[in-house]
Amino acid sequence: MPVDLSALITSVEDEFSVEIENADAAEVTTPRELAQYIVENMPEPGEHMDEDERIEYVESVLGELIAQVLGITRYDEESTFGEILQRSRRR
């Protein structure tokens, strides 16, 4: 796993109190898939949110972490993290 992707996974784990069990699979995971995994495994939030609201919230925070850690602000949400990193390096 690329170092920058490893740093992102560490940030995600810290932010959401979720252990990413198969972090090596992150390269072939899309941001939406990661958000769904986080929602399924994170502790229940203090305020009530339905699953769609939780996914939207997690996707929003995940986007902020991608910007902070990877320096990427625009990406195709259907692309895997490996593809997102490849495209950002070409710029």
mmCIF file of N, CA, C and O in Angstrom:
data_model
loop_
_atom_site.group_PDB
_atom_site.id
_atom_site.type_symbol
_atom_site.label_atom_id
_atom_site.label_comp_id
_atom_site.label_asym_id
_atom_site.label_seq_id
_atom_site.Cartn_x
_atom_site.Cartn_y
_atom_site.Cartn_z
ATOM 1 N N MET A 1 0.853 -1.166 0.000
ATOM 2 C CA MET A 1 0.000 0.000 0.000
ATOM 3 C C MET A 1 0.901 1.232 0.000
ATOM 4 O O MET A 1 1.846 1.310 0.778
ATOM 5 N N PRO A 2 0.585 2.206 -0.864
ATOM 6 C CA PRO A 2 1.377 3.447 -0.881
ATOM 7 C C PRO A 2 1.338 4.151 0.478
ATOM 8 O O PRO A 2 0.354 4.076 1.200
ATOM 9 N N VAL A 3 2.420 4.818 0.796
ATOM 10 C CA VAL A 3 2.542 5.502 2.093
ATOM 11 C C VAL A 3 1.422 6.510 2.294
ATOM 12 O O VAL A 3 0.831 6.585 3.374
ATOM 13 N N ASP A 4 1.097 7.300 1.254
ATOM 14 C CA ASP A 4 0.049 8.306 1.415
ATOM 15 C C ASP A 4 -1.313 7.672 1.676
ATOM 16 O O ASP A 4 -2.111 8.176 2.442
ATOM 17 N N LEU A 5 -1.570 6.517 1.070
ATOM 18 C CA LEU A 5 -2.828 5.818 1.307
ATOM 19 C C LEU A 5 -2.856 5.237 2.727
ATOM 20 O O LEU A 5 -3.882 5.253 3.395
ATOM 21 N N SER A 6 -1.719 4.780 3.188
ATOM 22 C CA SER A 6 -1.598 4.281 4.559
ATOM 23 C C SER A 6 -1.904 5.398 5.553
ATOM 24 O O SER A 6 -2.599 5.184 6.555
ATOM 25 N N ALA A 7 -1.409 6.603 5.274
ATOM 26 C CA ALA A 7 -1.680 7.749 6.147
ATOM 27 C C ALA A 7 -3.172 8.088 6.150
ATOM 28 O O ALA A 7 -3.732 8.440 7.187
ATOM 29 N N LEU A 8 -3.822 7.960 4.986
ATOM 30 C CA LEU A 8 -5.261 8.216 4.915
ATOM 31 C C LEU A 8 -6.025 7.201 5.757
ATOM 32 O O LEU A 8 -6.915 7.574 6.526
ATOM 33 N N ILE A 9 -5.674 5.932 5.629
ATOM 34 C CA ILE A 9 -6.362 4.886 6.401
ATOM 35 C C ILE A 9 -6.180 5.130 7.900
ATOM 36 O O ILE A 9 -7.135 5.012 8.672
ATOM 37 N N THR A 10 -4.993 5.516 8.319
ATOM 38 C CA THR A 10 -4.744 5.829 9.734
ATOM 39 C C THR A 10 -5.628 6.988 10.181
ATOM 40 O O THR A 10 -6.227 6.940 11.263
ATOM 41 N N SER A 11 -5.752 8.015 9.353
ATOM 42 C CA SER A 11 -6.604 9.164 9.687
ATOM 43 C C SER A 11 -8.066 8.755 9.790
ATOM 44 O O SER A 11 -8.782 9.210 10.676
ATOM 45 N N VAL A 12 -8.501 7.896 8.882
ATOM 46 C CA VAL A 12 -9.890 7.409 8.899
ATOM 47 C C VAL A 12 -10.142 6.618 10.179
ATOM 48 O O VAL A 12 -11.163 6.813 10.852
ATOM 49 N N GLU A 13 -9.212 5.742 10.523
ATOM 50 C CA GLU A 13 -9.368 4.948 11.745
ATOM 51 C C GLU A 13 -9.455 5.850 12.973
ATOM 52 O O GLU A 13 -10.301 5.631 13.853
ATOM 53 N N ASP A 14 -8.609 6.858 13.029
ATOM 54 C CA ASP A 14 -8.618 7.781 14.168
ATOM 55 C C ASP A 14 -9.903 8.605 14.211
ATOM 56 O O ASP A 14 -10.485 8.797 15.276
ATOM 57 N N GLU A 15 -10.330 9.105 13.076
ATOM 58 C CA GLU A 15 -11.509 9.973 13.008
ATOM 59 C C GLU A 15 -12.791 9.247 13.400
ATOM 60 O O GLU A 15 -13.638 9.792 14.099
ATOM 61 N N PHE A 16 -12.942 8.005 12.942
ATOM 62 C CA PHE A 16 -14.208 7.293 13.128
ATOM 63 C C PHE A 16 -14.152 6.176 14.168
ATOM 64 O O PHE A 16 -15.139 5.477 14.376
ATOM 65 N N SER A 17 -13.015 6.010 14.824
ATOM 66 C CA SER A 17 -12.842 4.937 15.816
ATOM 67 C C SER A 17 -13.219 3.584 15.222
ATOM 68 O O SER A 17 -13.951 2.790 15.819
ATOM 69 N N VAL A 18 -12.710 3.349 14.009
ATOM 70 C CA VAL A 18 -12.978 2.114 13.280
ATOM 71 C C VAL A 18 -11.653 1.518 12.861
ATOM 72 O O VAL A 18 -10.779 2.227 12.364
ATOM 73 N N GLU A 19 -11.503 0.224 13.064
ATOM 74 C CA GLU A 19 -10.300 -0.447 12.583
ATOM 75 C C GLU A 19 -10.565 -0.957 11.170
ATOM 76 O O GLU A 19 -11.546 -1.655 10.920
ATOM 77 N N ILE A 20 -9.704 -0.582 10.247
ATOM 78 C CA ILE A 20 -9.811 -1.067 8.880
ATOM 79 C C ILE A 20 -9.035 -2.379 8.846
ATOM 80 O O ILE A 20 -7.804 -2.382 8.823
ATOM 81 N N GLU A 21 -9.763 -3.486 8.880
ATOM 82 C CA GLU A 21 -9.134 -4.793 9.025
ATOM 83 C C GLU A 21 -8.259 -5.176 7.838
ATOM 84 O O GLU A 21 -7.213 -5.766 8.008
ATOM 85 N N ASN A 22 -8.693 -4.857 6.634
ATOM 86 C CA ASN A 22 -7.926 -5.218 5.456
ATOM 87 C C ASN A 22 -7.473 -3.948 4.745
ATOM 88 O O ASN A 22 -7.905 -3.653 3.638
ATOM 89 N N ALA A 23 -6.605 -3.206 5.385
ATOM 90 C CA ALA A 23 -6.159 -1.921 4.843
ATOM 91 C C ALA A 23 -5.475 -2.077 3.496
ATOM 92 O O ALA A 23 -5.519 -1.172 2.671
ATOM 93 N N ASP A 24 -4.859 -3.220 3.250
ATOM 94 C CA ASP A 24 -4.198 -3.443 1.965
ATOM 95 C C ASP A 24 -5.190 -3.439 0.809
ATOM 96 O O ASP A 24 -4.818 -3.178 -0.333
ATOM 97 N N ALA A 25 -6.457 -3.704 1.080
ATOM 98 C CA ALA A 25 -7.480 -3.699 0.035
ATOM 99 C C ALA A 25 -7.916 -2.283 -0.321
ATOM 100 O O ALA A 25 -8.684 -2.097 -1.267
ATOM 101 N N ALA A 26 -7.436 -1.285 0.391
ATOM 102 C CA ALA A 26 -7.865 0.097 0.151
ATOM 103 C C ALA A 26 -7.565 0.555 -1.264
ATOM 104 O O ALA A 26 -8.321 1.343 -1.827
ATOM 105 N N GLU A 27 -6.501 0.050 -1.873
ATOM 106 C CA GLU A 27 -6.168 0.472 -3.236
ATOM 107 C C GLU A 27 -7.254 0.105 -4.232
ATOM 108 O O GLU A 27 -7.412 0.763 -5.246
ATOM 109 N N VAL A 28 -8.003 -0.953 -3.956
ATOM 110 C CA VAL A 28 -9.042 -1.399 -4.886
ATOM 111 C C VAL A 28 -10.444 -1.101 -4.351
ATOM 112 O O VAL A 28 -11.425 -1.678 -4.796
ATOM 113 N N THR A 29 -10.511 -0.189 -3.403
ATOM 114 C CA THR A 29 -11.775 0.212 -2.789
ATOM 115 C C THR A 29 -12.127 1.618 -3.242
ATOM 116 O O THR A 29 -11.255 2.465 -3.371
ATOM 117 N N THR A 30 -13.421 1.860 -3.459
ATOM 118 C CA THR A 30 -13.872 3.211 -3.802
ATOM 119 C C THR A 30 -14.184 3.973 -2.518
ATOM 120 O O THR A 30 -14.427 3.362 -1.468
ATOM 121 N N PRO A 31 -14.198 5.310 -2.580
ATOM 122 C CA PRO A 31 -14.577 6.084 -1.396
ATOM 123 C C PRO A 31 -15.961 5.694 -0.867
ATOM 124 O O PRO A 31 -16.167 5.627 0.343
ATOM 125 N N ARG A 32 -16.907 5.420 -1.755
ATOM 126 C CA ARG A 32 -18.258 5.027 -1.311
ATOM 127 C C ARG A 32 -18.211 3.693 -0.568
ATOM 128 O O ARG A 32 -18.863 3.531 0.471
ATOM 129 N N GLU A 33 -17.440 2.742 -1.072
ATOM 130 C CA GLU A 33 -17.328 1.447 -0.390
ATOM 131 C C GLU A 33 -16.697 1.619 0.988
ATOM 132 O O GLU A 33 -17.138 0.997 1.958
ATOM 133 N N LEU A 34 -15.692 2.469 1.081
ATOM 134 C CA LEU A 34 -15.063 2.725 2.374
ATOM 135 C C LEU A 34 -16.048 3.400 3.319
ATOM 136 O O LEU A 34 -16.135 3.038 4.493
ATOM 137 N N ALA A 35 -16.835 4.348 2.819
ATOM 138 C CA ALA A 35 -17.838 5.022 3.652
ATOM 139 C C ALA A 35 -18.860 4.019 4.176
ATOM 140 O O ALA A 35 -19.234 4.067 5.356
ATOM 141 N N GLN A 36 -19.301 3.102 3.337
ATOM 142 C CA GLN A 36 -20.267 2.095 3.774
ATOM 143 C C GLN A 36 -19.658 1.181 4.835
ATOM 144 O O GLN A 36 -20.311 0.838 5.824
ATOM 145 N N TYR A 37 -18.397 0.798 4.644
ATOM 146 C CA TYR A 37 -17.699 -0.028 5.632
ATOM 147 C C TYR A 37 -17.626 0.708 6.974
ATOM 148 O O TYR A 37 -17.879 0.123 8.027
ATOM 149 N N ILE A 38 -17.283 1.980 6.922
ATOM 150 C CA ILE A 38 -17.164 2.777 8.145
ATOM 151 C C ILE A 38 -18.504 2.831 8.865
ATOM 152 O O ILE A 38 -18.584 2.614 10.077
ATOM 153 N N VAL A 39 -19.581 3.110 8.127
ATOM 154 C CA VAL A 39 -20.912 3.203 8.734
ATOM 155 C C VAL A 39 -21.300 1.879 9.384
ATOM 156 O O VAL A 39 -21.858 1.862 10.485
ATOM 157 N N GLU A 40 -20.966 0.782 8.755
ATOM 158 C CA GLU A 40 -21.307 -0.533 9.311
ATOM 159 C C GLU A 40 -20.505 -0.856 10.568
ATOM 160 O O GLU A 40 -20.956 -1.637 11.398
ATOM 161 N N ASN A 41 -19.336 -0.256 10.720
ATOM 162 C CA ASN A 41 -18.435 -0.647 11.805
ATOM 163 C C ASN A 41 -18.154 0.424 12.847
ATOM 164 O O ASN A 41 -17.506 0.135 13.849
ATOM 165 N N MET A 42 -18.625 1.647 12.630
ATOM 166 C CA MET A 42 -18.332 2.711 13.590
ATOM 167 C C MET A 42 -19.302 2.654 14.770
ATOM 168 O O MET A 42 -20.410 2.123 14.638
ATOM 169 N N PRO A 43 -18.873 3.182 15.898
ATOM 170 C CA PRO A 43 -19.791 3.263 17.041
ATOM 171 C C PRO A 43 -20.995 4.126 16.684
ATOM 172 O O PRO A 43 -20.914 5.006 15.820
ATOM 173 N N GLU A 44 -22.101 3.869 17.333
ATOM 174 C CA GLU A 44 -23.324 4.638 17.097
ATOM 175 C C GLU A 44 -23.072 6.098 17.441
ATOM 176 O O GLU A 44 -22.538 6.409 18.496
ATOM 177 N N PRO A 45 -23.413 7.012 16.529
ATOM 178 C CA PRO A 45 -23.210 8.434 16.830
ATOM 179 C C PRO A 45 -24.145 8.888 17.949
ATOM 180 O O PRO A 45 -25.182 8.272 18.192
ATOM 181 N N GLY A 46 -23.781 9.969 18.621
ATOM 182 C CA GLY A 46 -24.581 10.489 19.722
ATOM 183 C C GLY A 46 -25.955 10.959 19.293
ATOM 184 O O GLY A 46 -26.926 10.811 20.008
ATOM 185 N N GLU A 47 -26.039 11.520 18.096
ATOM 186 C CA GLU A 47 -27.335 11.976 17.608
ATOM 187 C C GLU A 47 -27.903 10.947 16.639
ATOM 188 O O GLU A 47 -27.174 10.188 16.016
ATOM 189 N N HIS A 48 -29.225 10.925 16.540
ATOM 190 C CA HIS A 48 -29.873 9.939 15.675
ATOM 191 C C HIS A 48 -29.732 10.336 14.206
ATOM 192 O O HIS A 48 -30.051 11.450 13.821
ATOM 193 N N MET A 49 -29.230 9.418 13.412
ATOM 194 C CA MET A 49 -29.161 9.582 11.968
ATOM 195 C C MET A 49 -29.578 8.252 11.350
ATOM 196 O O MET A 49 -29.194 7.195 11.861
ATOM 197 N N ASP A 50 -30.339 8.332 10.259
ATOM 198 C CA ASP A 50 -30.619 7.082 9.567
ATOM 199 C C ASP A 50 -29.381 6.703 8.751
ATOM 200 O O ASP A 50 -28.416 7.459 8.672
ATOM 201 N N GLU A 51 -29.389 5.536 8.146
ATOM 202 C CA GLU A 51 -28.196 5.039 7.460
ATOM 203 C C GLU A 51 -27.764 5.955 6.311
ATOM 204 O O GLU A 51 -26.576 6.205 6.122
ATOM 205 N N ASP A 52 -28.714 6.478 5.545
ATOM 206 C CA ASP A 52 -28.366 7.380 4.445
ATOM 207 C C ASP A 52 -27.690 8.648 4.959
ATOM 208 O O ASP A 52 -26.723 9.130 4.365
ATOM 209 N N GLU A 53 -28.190 9.192 6.066
ATOM 210 C CA GLU A 53 -27.584 10.391 6.653
ATOM 211 C C GLU A 53 -26.174 10.087 7.162
ATOM 212 O O GLU A 53 -25.266 10.907 6.998
ATOM 213 N N ARG A 54 -26.002 8.912 7.754
ATOM 214 C CA ARG A 54 -24.677 8.530 8.252
ATOM 215 C C ARG A 54 -23.695 8.384 7.105
ATOM 216 O O ARG A 54 -22.559 8.840 7.191
ATOM 217 N N ILE A 55 -24.129 7.743 6.001
ATOM 218 C CA ILE A 55 -23.249 7.581 4.841
ATOM 219 C C ILE A 55 -22.878 8.942 4.269
ATOM 220 O O ILE A 55 -21.710 9.204 3.950
ATOM 221 N N GLU A 56 -23.865 9.826 4.165
ATOM 222 C CA GLU A 56 -23.594 11.170 3.639
ATOM 223 C C GLU A 56 -22.594 11.911 4.539
ATOM 224 O O GLU A 56 -21.664 12.557 4.055
ATOM 225 N N TYR A 57 -22.785 11.808 5.838
ATOM 226 C CA TYR A 57 -21.871 12.445 6.788
ATOM 227 C C TYR A 57 -20.453 11.865 6.650
ATOM 228 O O TYR A 57 -19.470 12.600 6.553
ATOM 229 N N VAL A 58 -20.356 10.549 6.624
ATOM 230 C CA VAL A 58 -19.055 9.891 6.523
ATOM 231 C C VAL A 58 -18.382 10.253 5.198
ATOM 232 O O VAL A 58 -17.180 10.536 5.174
ATOM 233 N N GLU A 59 -19.138 10.277 4.107
ATOM 234 C CA GLU A 59 -18.564 10.656 2.816
ATOM 235 C C GLU A 59 -18.024 12.082 2.851
ATOM 236 O O GLU A 59 -16.971 12.370 2.279
ATOM 237 N N SER A 60 -18.736 12.960 3.527
ATOM 238 C CA SER A 60 -18.297 14.343 3.650
ATOM 239 C C SER A 60 -16.977 14.438 4.414
ATOM 240 O O SER A 60 -16.022 15.089 3.979
ATOM 241 N N VAL A 61 -16.898 13.782 5.547
ATOM 242 C CA VAL A 61 -15.673 13.800 6.354
ATOM 243 C C VAL A 61 -14.548 13.086 5.607
ATOM 244 O O VAL A 61 -13.401 13.547 5.605
ATOM 245 N N LEU A 62 -14.873 11.991 4.935
ATOM 246 C CA LEU A 62 -13.879 11.272 4.156
ATOM 247 C C LEU A 62 -13.300 12.168 3.063
ATOM 248 O O LEU A 62 -12.088 12.188 2.835
ATOM 249 N N GLY A 63 -14.148 12.952 2.413
ATOM 250 C CA GLY A 63 -13.676 13.901 1.404
ATOM 251 C C GLY A 63 -12.714 14.915 1.996
ATOM 252 O O GLY A 63 -11.698 15.265 1.376
ATOM 253 N N GLU A 64 -13.020 15.383 3.205
ATOM 254 C CA GLU A 64 -12.122 16.327 3.885
ATOM 255 C C GLU A 64 -10.782 15.672 4.210
ATOM 256 O O GLU A 64 -9.727 16.285 4.046
ATOM 257 N N LEU A 65 -10.814 14.418 4.651
ATOM 258 C CA LEU A 65 -9.575 13.710 4.962
ATOM 259 C C LEU A 65 -8.744 13.458 3.703
ATOM 260 O O LEU A 65 -7.519 13.576 3.731
ATOM 261 N N ILE A 66 -9.414 13.128 2.601
ATOM 262 C CA ILE A 66 -8.703 12.924 1.337
ATOM 263 C C ILE A 66 -8.002 14.220 0.932
ATOM 264 O O ILE A 66 -6.851 14.207 0.500
ATOM 265 N N ALA A 67 -8.683 15.341 1.103
ATOM 266 C CA ALA A 67 -8.087 16.643 0.773
ATOM 267 C C ALA A 67 -6.900 16.950 1.696
ATOM 268 O O ALA A 67 -5.841 17.380 1.237
ATOM 269 N N GLN A 68 -7.066 16.715 2.995
ATOM 270 C CA GLN A 68 -6.014 17.029 3.960
ATOM 271 C C GLN A 68 -4.800 16.116 3.822
ATOM 272 O O GLN A 68 -3.666 16.577 3.813
ATOM 273 N N VAL A 69 -5.053 14.818 3.728
ATOM 274 C CA VAL A 69 -3.961 13.848 3.765
ATOM 275 C C VAL A 69 -3.325 13.645 2.388
ATOM 276 O O VAL A 69 -2.113 13.579 2.265
ATOM 277 N N LEU A 70 -4.174 13.564 1.360
ATOM 278 C CA LEU A 70 -3.660 13.282 0.011
ATOM 279 C C LEU A 70 -3.508 14.536 -0.840
ATOM 280 O O LEU A 70 -2.883 14.494 -1.890
ATOM 281 N N GLY A 71 -4.126 15.632 -0.408
ATOM 282 C CA GLY A 71 -4.065 16.855 -1.190
ATOM 283 C C GLY A 71 -4.911 16.797 -2.452
ATOM 284 O O GLY A 71 -4.668 17.529 -3.404
ATOM 285 N N ILE A 72 -5.912 15.931 -2.456
ATOM 286 C CA ILE A 72 -6.772 15.738 -3.629
ATOM 287 C C ILE A 72 -8.161 16.260 -3.295
ATOM 288 O O ILE A 72 -8.797 15.778 -2.356
ATOM 289 N N THR A 73 -8.623 17.238 -4.060
ATOM 290 C CA THR A 73 -9.933 17.825 -3.776
ATOM 291 C C THR A 73 -10.996 17.412 -4.784
ATOM 292 O O THR A 73 -12.179 17.527 -4.509
ATOM 293 N N ARG A 74 -10.565 16.939 -5.948
ATOM 294 C CA ARG A 74 -11.516 16.508 -6.974
ATOM 295 C C ARG A 74 -11.161 15.100 -7.416
ATOM 296 O O ARG A 74 -10.025 14.829 -7.778
ATOM 297 N N TYR A 75 -12.153 14.224 -7.346
ATOM 298 C CA TYR A 75 -11.935 12.836 -7.747
ATOM 299 C C TYR A 75 -13.272 12.209 -8.109
ATOM 300 O O TYR A 75 -14.327 12.677 -7.702
ATOM 301 N N ASP A 76 -13.193 11.161 -8.890
ATOM 302 C CA ASP A 76 -14.377 10.405 -9.285
ATOM 303 C C ASP A 76 -14.702 9.430 -8.162
ATOM 304 O O ASP A 76 -13.883 8.563 -7.827
ATOM 305 N N GLU A 77 -15.872 9.551 -7.579
ATOM 306 C CA GLU A 77 -16.244 8.714 -6.442
ATOM 307 C C GLU A 77 -16.378 7.239 -6.804
ATOM 308 O O GLU A 77 -16.414 6.386 -5.930
ATOM 309 N N GLU A 78 -16.458 6.931 -8.088
ATOM 310 C CA GLU A 78 -16.554 5.544 -8.536
ATOM 311 C C GLU A 78 -15.177 4.931 -8.768
ATOM 312 O O GLU A 78 -15.055 3.740 -9.024
ATOM 313 N N SER A 79 -14.125 5.743 -8.703
ATOM 314 C CA SER A 79 -12.755 5.254 -8.888
ATOM 315 C C SER A 79 -12.240 4.655 -7.589
ATOM 316 O O SER A 79 -12.631 5.072 -6.502
ATOM 317 N N THR A 80 -11.330 3.708 -7.719
ATOM 318 C CA THR A 80 -10.691 3.154 -6.528
ATOM 319 C C THR A 80 -9.643 4.144 -6.030
ATOM 320 O O THR A 80 -9.225 5.038 -6.767
ATOM 321 N N PHE A 81 -9.212 3.968 -4.788
ATOM 322 C CA PHE A 81 -8.182 4.852 -4.257
ATOM 323 C C PHE A 81 -6.897 4.733 -5.068
ATOM 324 O O PHE A 81 -6.194 5.719 -5.269
ATOM 325 N N GLY A 82 -6.579 3.543 -5.550
ATOM 326 C CA GLY A 82 -5.406 3.383 -6.399
ATOM 327 C C GLY A 82 -5.503 4.230 -7.659
ATOM 328 O O GLY A 82 -4.546 4.890 -8.053
ATOM 329 N N GLU A 83 -6.681 4.234 -8.294
ATOM 330 C CA GLU A 83 -6.895 5.043 -9.499
ATOM 331 C C GLU A 83 -6.846 6.535 -9.181
ATOM 332 O O GLU A 83 -6.284 7.321 -9.944
ATOM 333 N N ILE A 84 -7.436 6.915 -8.058
ATOM 334 C CA ILE A 84 -7.431 8.330 -7.650
ATOM 335 C C ILE A 84 -5.990 8.805 -7.462
ATOM 336 O O ILE A 84 -5.616 9.877 -7.927
ATOM 337 N N LEU A 85 -5.175 7.997 -6.800
ATOM 338 C CA LEU A 85 -3.778 8.368 -6.577
ATOM 339 C C LEU A 85 -3.005 8.444 -7.889
ATOM 340 O O LEU A 85 -2.221 9.373 -8.093
ATOM 341 N N GLN A 86 -3.227 7.491 -8.790
ATOM 342 C CA GLN A 86 -2.542 7.504 -10.087
ATOM 343 C C GLN A 86 -2.869 8.764 -10.863
ATOM 344 O O GLN A 86 -1.988 9.411 -11.409
ATOM 345 N N ARG A 87 -4.143 9.116 -10.919
ATOM 346 C CA ARG A 87 -4.557 10.301 -11.668
ATOM 347 C C ARG A 87 -3.992 11.571 -11.052
ATOM 348 O O ARG A 87 -3.637 12.503 -11.768
ATOM 349 N N SER A 88 -3.916 11.625 -9.736
ATOM 350 C CA SER A 88 -3.413 12.837 -9.095
ATOM 351 C C SER A 88 -1.912 13.011 -9.338
ATOM 352 O O SER A 88 -1.423 14.125 -9.385
ATOM 353 N N ARG A 89 -1.209 11.934 -9.491
ATOM 354 C CA ARG A 89 0.241 12.012 -9.724
ATOM 355 C C ARG A 89 0.558 12.462 -11.152
ATOM 356 O O ARG A 89 1.621 12.978 -11.403
ATOM 357 N N ARG A 90 -0.371 12.251 -12.067
ATOM 358 C CA ARG A 90 -0.163 12.661 -13.462
ATOM 359 C C ARG A 90 -0.287 14.153 -13.648
ATOM 360 O O ARG A 90 0.130 14.702 -14.643
ATOM 361 N N ARG A 91 -0.925 14.822 -12.722
ATOM 362 C CA ARG A 91 -1.162 16.266 -12.846
ATOM 363 C C ARG A 91 0.053 17.062 -12.560
ATOM 364 O O ARG A 91 0.953 16.876 -11.947
#
